[in-house]
Tab-separated table of C-alpha atoms in Angstrom:
chain	number	residue	atom	x	y	z
A	1	UNK	CA	50.058	30.757	51.473
A	2	UNK	CA	50.144	34.379	50.309
A	3	UNK	CA	53.653	33.845	49.010
A	4	UNK	CA	52.488	30.777	47.034
A	5	UNK	CA	49.556	32.664	45.467
A	6	UNK	CA	51.863	35.582	44.560
A	7	UNK	CA	54.425	33.207	43.026
A	8	UNK	CA	51.784	31.472	40.899
A	9	UNK	CA	50.383	34.834	39.763
A	10	UNK	CA	53.819	36.069	38.726
A	11	UNK	CA	54.497	32.799	36.916
A	12	UNK	CA	51.253	33.016	34.942
A	13	UNK	CA	51.918	36.660	34.128
A	14	UNK	CA	55.423	35.769	32.939
A	15	UNK	CA	54.105	32.976	30.732
A	16	UNK	CA	51.220	34.935	29.165
A	17	UNK	CA	53.187	38.125	28.442
A	18	UNK	CA	53.993	36.979	24.900
A	19	UNK	CA	52.920	33.952	22.888
A	20	UNK	CA	55.929	34.119	20.559
A	21	UNK	CA	58.467	35.617	22.882
A	22	UNK	CA	61.692	34.481	21.263
A	23	UNK	CA	60.716	34.852	17.638
A	24	UNK	CA	58.678	32.713	15.267
A	25	UNK	CA	59.288	30.688	12.139
A	26	UNK	CA	62.838	29.812	11.141
A	27	UNK	CA	66.068	30.546	12.973
A	28	UNK	CA	69.759	29.892	12.458
A	29	UNK	CA	72.270	29.626	15.278
A	30	UNK	CA	75.650	28.377	16.421
A	31	UNK	CA	76.982	27.070	19.746
A	32	UNK	CA	80.468	26.607	21.130
A	33	UNK	CA	81.276	24.812	24.357
A	34	UNK	CA	82.994	21.966	26.150
A	35	UNK	CA	82.042	18.297	26.243
A	36	UNK	CA	83.035	16.335	29.329
A	37	UNK	CA	83.503	12.610	29.635
A	38	UNK	CA	87.017	11.887	28.409
A	39	UNK	CA	88.374	8.985	26.345
A	40	UNK	CA	88.864	5.915	28.543
A	41	UNK	CA	90.696	3.666	26.068
A	42	UNK	CA	92.785	6.414	24.496
A	43	UNK	CA	93.871	7.502	27.976
A	44	UNK	CA	95.086	3.962	28.698
A	45	UNK	CA	97.371	4.288	25.667
A	46	UNK	CA	98.651	7.626	26.961
A	47	UNK	CA	99.275	6.250	30.457
A	48	UNK	CA	101.175	3.298	29.020
A	49	UNK	CA	103.330	5.512	26.814
A	50	UNK	CA	104.187	7.826	29.724
A	51	UNK	CA	105.197	4.808	31.824
A	52	UNK	CA	107.467	3.083	29.323
A	53	UNK	CA	108.934	6.132	27.536
A	54	UNK	CA	111.645	8.016	29.405
A	55	UNK	CA	111.057	11.763	29.543
A	56	UNK	CA	107.553	11.599	28.039
A	57	UNK	CA	104.625	13.404	29.687
A	58	UNK	CA	101.398	13.535	27.677
A	59	UNK	CA	98.217	14.736	29.405
A	60	UNK	CA	95.114	12.565	29.242
A	61	UNK	CA	92.291	13.431	26.861
A	62	UNK	CA	89.716	15.305	28.949
A	63	UNK	CA	87.193	17.971	28.001
A	64	UNK	CA	86.711	18.375	24.252
A	65	UNK	CA	85.735	21.360	22.139
A	66	UNK	CA	82.178	21.010	20.861
A	67	UNK	CA	80.841	23.293	18.095
A	68	UNK	CA	77.345	22.997	16.651
A	69	UNK	CA	75.038	24.663	14.127
A	70	UNK	CA	71.289	24.871	14.729
A	71	UNK	CA	68.613	25.075	12.038
A	72	UNK	CA	65.277	25.488	13.822
A	73	UNK	CA	61.623	25.807	12.827
A	74	UNK	CA	59.222	26.950	15.532
A	75	UNK	CA	56.002	25.042	14.870
A	76	UNK	CA	53.993	26.647	17.676
A	77	UNK	CA	54.769	28.941	20.591
A	78	UNK	CA	55.757	25.843	22.606
A	79	UNK	CA	57.212	23.388	20.070
A	80	UNK	CA	60.191	23.651	17.701
A	81	UNK	CA	61.920	21.162	15.422
A	82	UNK	CA	65.684	21.476	15.097
A	83	UNK	CA	68.415	19.968	12.937
A	84	UNK	CA	71.760	20.102	14.756
A	85	UNK	CA	75.109	19.017	13.250
A	86	UNK	CA	78.094	19.313	15.584
A	87	UNK	CA	81.844	18.713	15.719
A	88	UNK	CA	83.797	17.215	18.640
A	89	UNK	CA	87.579	17.585	18.965
A	90	UNK	CA	90.179	16.773	21.614
A	91	UNK	CA	93.925	16.151	21.322
A	92	UNK	CA	97.134	15.968	23.353
A	93	UNK	CA	100.766	15.543	22.345
A	94	UNK	CA	104.292	15.357	23.702
A	95	UNK	CA	107.758	14.232	22.695
A	96	UNK	CA	110.964	12.632	23.953
A	97	UNK	CA	114.239	11.432	22.428
A	98	UNK	CA	112.406	8.782	20.392
A	99	UNK	CA	110.100	11.244	18.640
A	100	UNK	CA	106.664	12.822	18.874
A	101	UNK	CA	103.598	11.247	20.490
A	102	UNK	CA	100.097	12.437	19.490
A	103	UNK	CA	96.601	11.303	20.472
A	104	UNK	CA	93.409	12.840	19.086
A	105	UNK	CA	89.720	12.247	18.457
A	106	UNK	CA	87.703	14.157	15.850
A	107	UNK	CA	83.987	13.430	15.761
A	108	UNK	CA	80.776	14.580	14.100
A	109	UNK	CA	77.208	14.274	15.365
A	110	UNK	CA	73.915	14.830	13.537
A	111	UNK	CA	70.857	15.173	15.767
A	112	UNK	CA	67.228	15.944	14.902
A	113	UNK	CA	65.982	17.636	18.077
A	114	UNK	CA	62.541	18.280	19.524
A	115	UNK	CA	62.693	21.538	21.492
A	116	UNK	CA	59.911	22.262	23.992
A	117	UNK	CA	59.580	25.822	25.317
A	118	UNK	CA	58.604	25.551	28.962
A	119	UNK	CA	58.328	29.216	29.919
A	120	UNK	CA	58.857	32.505	28.101
A	121	UNK	CA	58.245	36.232	27.929
A	122	UNK	CA	59.464	39.045	25.651
A	123	UNK	CA	63.108	38.689	26.660
A	124	UNK	CA	63.806	35.199	27.938
A	125	UNK	CA	62.678	31.635	27.264
A	126	UNK	CA	63.447	28.339	28.984
A	127	UNK	CA	63.433	25.126	26.948
A	128	UNK	CA	64.281	21.450	26.962
A	129	UNK	CA	65.961	19.472	24.167
A	130	UNK	CA	65.204	15.846	23.268
A	131	UNK	CA	67.155	14.257	20.418
A	132	UNK	CA	68.059	10.954	18.784
A	133	UNK	CA	70.902	11.053	16.281
A	134	UNK	CA	74.029	9.543	14.788
A	135	UNK	CA	77.701	10.051	15.574
A	136	UNK	CA	80.931	9.353	13.691
A	137	UNK	CA	84.416	9.601	15.184
A	138	UNK	CA	87.958	9.305	13.882
A	139	UNK	CA	90.843	8.551	16.227
A	140	UNK	CA	94.565	8.959	15.636
A	141	UNK	CA	97.543	7.607	17.574
A	142	UNK	CA	101.149	8.483	16.765
A	143	UNK	CA	103.929	7.051	18.900
A	144	UNK	CA	107.342	7.962	17.471
A	145	UNK	CA	107.562	5.969	14.197
A	146	UNK	CA	104.300	4.054	14.774
A	147	UNK	CA	100.965	5.493	13.674
A	148	UNK	CA	97.353	4.349	13.523
A	149	UNK	CA	94.129	5.944	12.283
A	150	UNK	CA	90.747	4.380	12.923
A	151	UNK	CA	87.048	5.274	12.814
A	152	UNK	CA	83.560	4.106	13.731
A	153	UNK	CA	79.968	5.250	14.198
A	154	UNK	CA	76.897	4.615	16.321
A	155	UNK	CA	73.457	5.928	17.273
A	156	UNK	CA	73.186	8.433	20.089
A	157	UNK	CA	70.776	10.253	22.386
A	158	UNK	CA	70.577	13.746	23.869
A	159	UNK	CA	68.545	15.379	26.637
A	160	UNK	CA	69.071	18.838	28.049
A	161	UNK	CA	67.891	22.227	29.266
A	162	UNK	CA	68.658	25.765	28.184
A	163	UNK	CA	67.606	29.403	28.014
A	164	UNK	CA	67.444	32.106	25.326
A	165	UNK	CA	67.961	35.802	26.028
A	166	UNK	CA	66.675	38.079	23.255
A	167	UNK	CA	67.306	41.712	22.338
A	168	UNK	CA	66.926	44.100	19.366
A	169	UNK	CA	63.294	43.256	18.723
A	170	UNK	CA	63.591	39.554	19.579
A	171	UNK	CA	65.354	38.682	16.298
A	172	UNK	CA	68.789	38.382	17.890
A	173	UNK	CA	69.212	36.043	20.837
A	174	UNK	CA	71.937	34.523	22.977
A	175	UNK	CA	71.479	31.072	24.425
A	176	UNK	CA	73.075	28.832	27.035
A	177	UNK	CA	72.567	25.074	27.127
A	178	UNK	CA	73.473	22.038	29.185
A	179	UNK	CA	72.874	18.743	27.377
A	180	UNK	CA	73.537	15.188	28.452
A	181	UNK	CA	74.673	13.357	25.307
A	182	UNK	CA	75.279	9.647	24.878
A	183	UNK	CA	77.298	8.622	21.821
A	184	UNK	CA	79.598	5.677	22.551
A	185	UNK	CA	81.372	3.970	19.648
A	186	UNK	CA	82.328	0.544	20.935
A	187	UNK	CA	83.927	-0.816	17.759
A	188	UNK	CA	86.354	0.980	15.429
A	189	UNK	CA	88.132	-0.156	12.266
A	190	UNK	CA	91.697	0.697	11.294
A	191	UNK	CA	91.924	3.100	8.325
A	192	UNK	CA	95.735	3.155	8.120
A	193	UNK	CA	98.574	1.680	10.186
A	194	UNK	CA	102.360	1.916	10.326
A	195	UNK	CA	104.670	0.118	12.758
A	196	UNK	CA	104.230	-2.619	15.361
A	197	UNK	CA	103.421	-0.580	18.534
A	198	UNK	CA	105.846	-2.708	20.558
A	199	UNK	CA	105.083	-2.495	24.284
A	200	UNK	CA	101.758	-0.717	23.679
A	201	UNK	CA	98.403	-2.044	25.018
A	202	UNK	CA	97.294	-2.122	21.361
A	203	UNK	CA	96.999	-5.846	20.637
A	204	UNK	CA	95.571	-5.380	17.143
A	205	UNK	CA	96.446	-2.321	15.103
A	206	UNK	CA	96.162	-2.992	11.381
A	207	UNK	CA	94.295	-1.546	8.433
A	208	UNK	CA	90.755	-2.835	7.723
A	209	UNK	CA	90.602	-4.787	11.007
A	210	UNK	CA	89.043	-4.053	14.385
A	211	UNK	CA	91.364	-2.073	16.638
A	212	UNK	CA	91.900	-3.858	19.957
A	213	UNK	CA	93.383	-2.831	23.293
A	214	UNK	CA	94.387	-5.544	25.770
A	215	UNK	CA	92.554	-8.138	23.671
A	216	UNK	CA	89.207	-6.329	23.391
A	217	UNK	CA	87.654	-3.717	21.103
A	218	UNK	CA	88.969	-0.181	21.516
A	219	UNK	CA	86.155	2.348	21.876
A	220	UNK	CA	85.706	6.077	21.400
A	221	UNK	CA	83.344	8.279	23.402
A	222	UNK	CA	81.498	11.486	22.661
A	223	UNK	CA	79.243	11.020	25.682
A	224	UNK	CA	78.963	13.304	28.679
A	225	UNK	CA	77.626	16.703	29.654
A	226	UNK	CA	77.975	19.349	26.933
A	227	UNK	CA	77.862	22.924	28.209
A	228	UNK	CA	77.661	25.616	25.534
A	229	UNK	CA	76.866	29.232	24.724
A	230	UNK	CA	75.671	30.506	21.381
A	231	UNK	CA	73.859	32.981	19.138
A	232	UNK	CA	70.493	32.608	17.379
A	233	UNK	CA	68.956	34.767	14.644
A	234	UNK	CA	65.214	34.550	13.944
A	235	UNK	CA	64.144	35.314	10.365
């Protein structure tokens, strides 16, 4: 019981030590990290190419680089509104006697985010992110003399937790975040196409038409857990 009372007292002291612990007003920041989740349909193309092409070994598309900018306005000591554009990129390539094989996904996300500060003092703050946004992704497949570019977009959602660590008078802060993001693009349209993709699971690969794999729509994913580290400057 004594331990519980002491813990609550310390928690209240921690919370009340500063109303605007991590700065007030506007801030500008940037994050860099890795997005997990992979590309299910693109990896089926890679697996097929490795199986039918002698001497080819292309790794599957796994974790992607994720870079974001953060424009934030702290409305109160507990609530902030944030505009967050981000870029997603993953690629793999390989070659054999027939030529070069490349697979890549480049995506962009735009999320308005509600940030709630759960606990803070003069040096550290813990927060949660809640966002609803929009994502656009461009995919590219090159298999020797065959090539295909395609793109699509969809709504997305984000929920996560993080912490800010401030120094130099609370204007300069570092932050770490873990966000669960859902942005699945279930339908993409061909932007350019060359070749027939003979032997590939691609059953429709032409410009201005839906791209299909094994008779169904090919999809791109920017969903998964995004872990990142970044810098924030409060004006």
